[in-house]
XYZ file of N, CA and C in Angstrom:
321
model
N -6.858 10.394 18.575
C -5.454 10.164 18.353
C -5.209 9.968 16.856
N -4.186 10.608 16.357
C -3.836 10.514 14.958
C -2.347 10.192 14.844
N -2.021 9.177 14.034
C -0.638 8.729 13.884
C -0.313 8.616 12.405
N 0.867 9.109 12.018
C 1.371 8.922 10.665
C 2.658 8.111 10.779
N 2.713 6.993 10.043
C 3.896 6.140 10.090
C 4.284 5.717 8.682
N 5.469 5.091 8.576
C 6.022 4.728 7.277
C 6.356 3.246 7.234
N 5.910 2.575 6.163
C 6.270 1.186 5.899
C 6.614 1.083 4.418
N 7.758 0.474 4.102
C 8.201 0.296 2.711
C 8.213 1.614 1.931
N 8.704 2.662 2.545
C 8.819 3.994 1.928
C 7.490 4.619 1.530
N 6.385 4.195 2.146
C 5.075 4.811 1.934
C 4.507 5.201 3.289
N 3.842 6.338 3.327
C 3.295 6.842 4.581
C 1.806 6.538 4.677
N 1.397 6.146 5.891
C -0.004 5.810 6.156
C -0.476 6.593 7.378
N -1.770 6.897 7.404
C -2.350 7.651 8.510
C -3.397 6.787 9.206
N -3.378 6.823 10.536
C -4.326 6.074 11.353
C -4.973 7.056 12.312
N -6.298 7.005 12.423
C -7.007 7.928 13.303
C -7.295 7.351 14.679
N -7.382 6.040 14.794
C -7.677 5.407 16.079
C -6.819 4.168 16.267
N -6.553 3.826 17.516
C -5.944 2.531 17.819
C -7.034 1.493 17.531
N -6.645 0.331 17.079
C -7.506 -0.790 16.669
C -8.170 -0.559 15.309
N -7.661 0.382 14.529
C -8.171 0.611 13.182
C -7.477 -0.343 12.204
N -8.220 -0.798 11.194
C -7.660 -1.674 10.161
C -7.339 -0.835 8.925
N -6.133 -1.054 8.368
C -5.753 -0.347 7.152
C -5.115 -1.321 6.162
N -5.214 -0.975 4.874
C -4.606 -1.768 3.816
C -3.300 -1.104 3.419
N -2.223 -1.896 3.441
C -0.908 -1.401 3.053
C -0.386 -2.258 1.904
N 0.688 -1.812 1.262
C 1.289 -2.605 0.196
C 1.751 -3.953 0.737
N 1.787 -4.941 -0.121
C 2.105 -6.312 0.258
C 3.482 -6.408 0.908
N 3.552 -7.110 2.034
C 4.805 -7.344 2.751
C 5.159 -8.817 2.604
N 6.331 -9.111 2.036
C 6.768 -10.490 1.845
C 7.266 -11.075 3.165
N 7.312 -12.384 3.228
C 7.862 -13.160 4.350
C 7.145 -12.922 5.677
N 5.901 -12.527 5.645
C 5.092 -12.383 6.858
C 3.846 -13.244 6.702
N 3.368 -13.781 7.820
C 2.200 -14.660 7.792
C 1.040 -14.018 8.541
N -0.151 -14.576 8.339
C -1.347 -14.084 9.005
C -1.206 -14.270 10.512
N -1.748 -13.334 11.287
C -1.716 -13.292 12.755
C -0.316 -13.077 13.320
N 0.626 -12.668 12.496
C 1.970 -12.351 12.968
C 2.017 -10.887 13.406
N 2.816 -10.600 14.435
C 2.928 -9.222 14.943
C 3.971 -8.464 14.129
N 3.613 -7.264 13.729
C 4.474 -6.401 12.932
C 4.847 -5.189 13.781
N 6.152 -4.948 13.957
C 6.616 -3.781 14.728
C 6.951 -2.651 13.767
N 6.372 -1.486 14.034
C 6.609 -0.308 13.203
C 7.321 0.727 14.062
N 8.580 1.043 13.700
C 9.359 2.014 14.468
C 9.503 3.356 13.752
N 9.119 3.407 12.486
C 9.240 4.642 11.711
C 7.963 5.463 11.862
N 7.844 6.171 12.972
C 6.675 7.001 13.256
C 7.052 8.461 13.002
N 6.253 9.140 12.191
C 6.560 10.507 11.790
C 5.823 11.558 12.618
N 4.597 11.230 13.056
C 3.737 12.251 13.665
C 2.740 11.581 14.601
N 2.540 12.178 15.785
C 1.515 11.718 16.722
C 0.768 12.935 17.244
N -0.567 12.861 17.193
C -1.407 13.914 17.755
C -2.371 13.254 18.723
N -2.284 13.628 20.002
C -3.138 13.073 21.039
C -3.839 14.224 21.746
N -5.103 14.434 21.446
C -5.909 15.556 21.941
C -5.227 16.865 21.598
N -4.498 17.477 22.533
C -3.837 18.753 22.257
C -2.327 18.626 22.121
N -1.766 17.461 22.488
C -0.326 17.252 22.385
C 0.036 16.782 20.985
N 1.090 17.385 20.432
C 1.563 17.027 19.097
C 3.058 16.728 19.174
N 3.456 15.577 18.599
C 4.873 15.213 18.496
C 5.211 15.036 17.030
N 6.275 15.701 16.597
C 6.720 15.604 15.213
C 8.152 15.086 15.220
N 8.414 14.052 14.428
C 9.750 13.470 14.356
C 10.616 14.163 13.331
N 11.916 14.117 13.552
C 12.880 14.724 12.632
C 13.925 13.693 12.235
N 13.777 12.782 11.337
C 12.580 12.480 10.560
C 11.608 11.562 11.311
N 12.096 10.771 12.285
C 11.222 9.851 13.016
C 11.240 10.165 14.509
N 10.178 9.782 15.207
C 10.097 9.960 16.653
C 10.842 8.797 17.299
N 11.768 9.110 18.195
C 12.570 8.073 18.852
C 11.861 7.569 20.101
N 12.029 6.269 20.373
C 11.522 5.693 21.605
C 10.065 5.266 21.581
N 9.408 5.320 20.439
C 8.002 4.911 20.343
C 7.858 3.955 19.160
N 7.065 2.897 19.369
C 6.793 1.951 18.288
C 5.325 1.544 18.307
N 4.872 1.009 17.190
C 3.500 0.531 17.048
C 3.550 -0.977 16.853
N 2.716 -1.693 17.583
C 2.527 -3.120 17.338
C 1.245 -3.294 16.543
N 1.340 -4.050 15.457
C 0.179 -4.308 14.602
C 0.117 -5.798 14.294
N -1.098 -6.300 14.086
C -1.306 -7.702 13.751
C -1.749 -7.780 12.292
N -1.165 -8.718 11.550
C -1.559 -8.920 10.158
C -2.847 -9.725 10.147
N -3.933 -9.130 9.633
C -5.231 -9.806 9.602
C -5.485 -10.503 8.271
N -5.035 -9.910 7.179
C -5.170 -10.536 5.856
C -3.842 -10.400 5.139
N -3.451 -11.461 4.461
C -2.171 -11.452 3.768
C -2.374 -11.937 2.334
N -1.750 -11.275 1.392
C -1.737 -11.640 -0.027
C -3.136 -11.604 -0.642
N -3.895 -10.594 -0.323
C -5.188 -10.366 -0.962
C -4.989 -9.431 -2.143
N -5.997 -9.351 -3.014
C -5.887 -8.497 -4.189
C -6.862 -7.331 -4.097
N -6.405 -6.161 -4.547
C -7.249 -4.970 -4.571
C -8.194 -5.033 -5.768
N -9.023 -4.018 -5.881
C -9.962 -3.908 -7.000
C -9.187 -3.826 -8.319
N -9.753 -4.400 -9.366
C -9.075 -4.476 -10.654
C -8.986 -3.116 -11.340
N -7.804 -2.835 -11.887
C -7.574 -1.625 -12.673
C -7.489 -2.057 -14.129
N -8.282 -1.444 -14.994
C -8.286 -1.789 -16.408
C -7.480 -0.754 -17.183
N -6.530 -1.247 -17.985
C -5.698 -0.389 -18.824
C -6.103 -0.651 -20.265
N -6.465 0.401 -20.999
C -6.915 0.256 -22.377
C -6.112 1.184 -23.273
N -5.468 0.609 -24.313
C -4.696 1.401 -25.270
C -5.347 1.265 -26.643
N -5.364 2.365 -27.391
C -5.965 2.337 -28.729
C -5.279 3.373 -29.611
N -4.967 2.947 -30.824
C -4.479 3.886 -31.834
C -5.599 4.118 -32.830
N -6.008 5.334 -33.005
C -7.122 5.609 -33.899
C -6.716 5.387 -35.361
N -7.648 4.926 -36.115
C -7.514 4.658 -37.552
C -6.463 3.599 -37.897
N -5.972 2.860 -36.945
C -4.964 1.828 -37.217
C -5.500 0.421 -36.950
N -6.615 0.321 -36.262
C -7.166 -0.988 -35.934
C -6.467 -1.649 -34.752
N -5.734 -0.864 -33.988
C -4.990 -1.405 -32.844
C -5.712 -1.068 -31.545
N -5.986 -2.087 -30.753
C -6.507 -1.843 -29.406
C -6.008 -2.955 -28.501
N -5.774 -2.610 -27.246
C -5.203 -3.544 -26.284
C -5.850 -3.291 -24.929
N -6.350 -4.335 -24.305
C -6.991 -4.207 -23.000
C -6.283 -5.142 -22.029
N -5.928 -4.604 -20.869
C -5.198 -5.364 -19.864
C -5.757 -5.046 -18.487
N -5.745 -6.019 -17.596
C -6.198 -5.809 -16.228
C -5.061 -6.037 -15.248
N -5.141 -5.394 -14.087
C -4.099 -5.508 -13.077
C -4.722 -5.436 -11.694
N -4.359 -6.380 -10.827
C -4.828 -6.377 -9.443
C -3.607 -6.437 -8.527
N -3.431 -5.386 -7.734
C -2.275 -5.281 -6.854
C -2.508 -6.067 -5.567
N -1.442 -6.703 -5.053
C -1.510 -7.424 -3.789
C -1.423 -6.445 -2.624
N -2.111 -6.756 -1.525
C -2.034 -5.916 -0.339
C -2.052 -6.762 0.925
N -1.642 -6.153 2.018
C -1.682 -6.749 3.343
C -2.559 -5.856 4.208
N -3.477 -6.448 4.958
C -4.318 -5.676 5.871
C -3.798 -5.865 7.291
N -3.580 -4.739 7.993
C -3.099 -4.813 9.374
C -4.088 -4.124 10.305
N -4.057 -4.566 11.548
C -4.871 -3.947 12.590
C -3.911 -3.400 13.641
N -4.010 -2.110 13.922
C -3.148 -1.466 14.904
C -3.556 -1.942 16.288
N -2.600 -2.500 17.018
C -2.902 -3.073 18.321
C -2.624 -2.091 19.455
N -1.390 -1.569 19.498
C -1.026 -0.662 20.595
C 0.151 0.223 20.230
N 0.289 1.287 20.976
C 1.388 2.242 20.837
C 2.254 2.102 22.081
N 3.526 1.763 21.902
C 4.404 1.469 23.044
C 5.642 2.358 23.058
N 6.162 2.565 24.264
C 7.467 3.202 24.421
C 8.496 2.090 24.622
N 9.691 2.272 24.045
C 10.737 1.276 24.238
C 12.036 1.938 24.608
């Protein structure tokens, strides 16, 4: 089973139910809280394929937040102007939320 869904204007792909994925940080949600996703774009189940225009109606995903407000791997930004003696080094770690897909439901 393959599902493509949208959260916060970004699309994510899941290959199995009960798979864990990292998504951009979601504010005002706590750990072990259930997240309902209704913006489903594509579902492929063995040979059946459903494509939404833009979203599939009547189907939602329930997901559980397993980790909240964690940081991704550090990205290092380095700027340098040659022959000027200028250099600048900065690091950045983006926040993320990890969710576990629980079930696919019709509503």
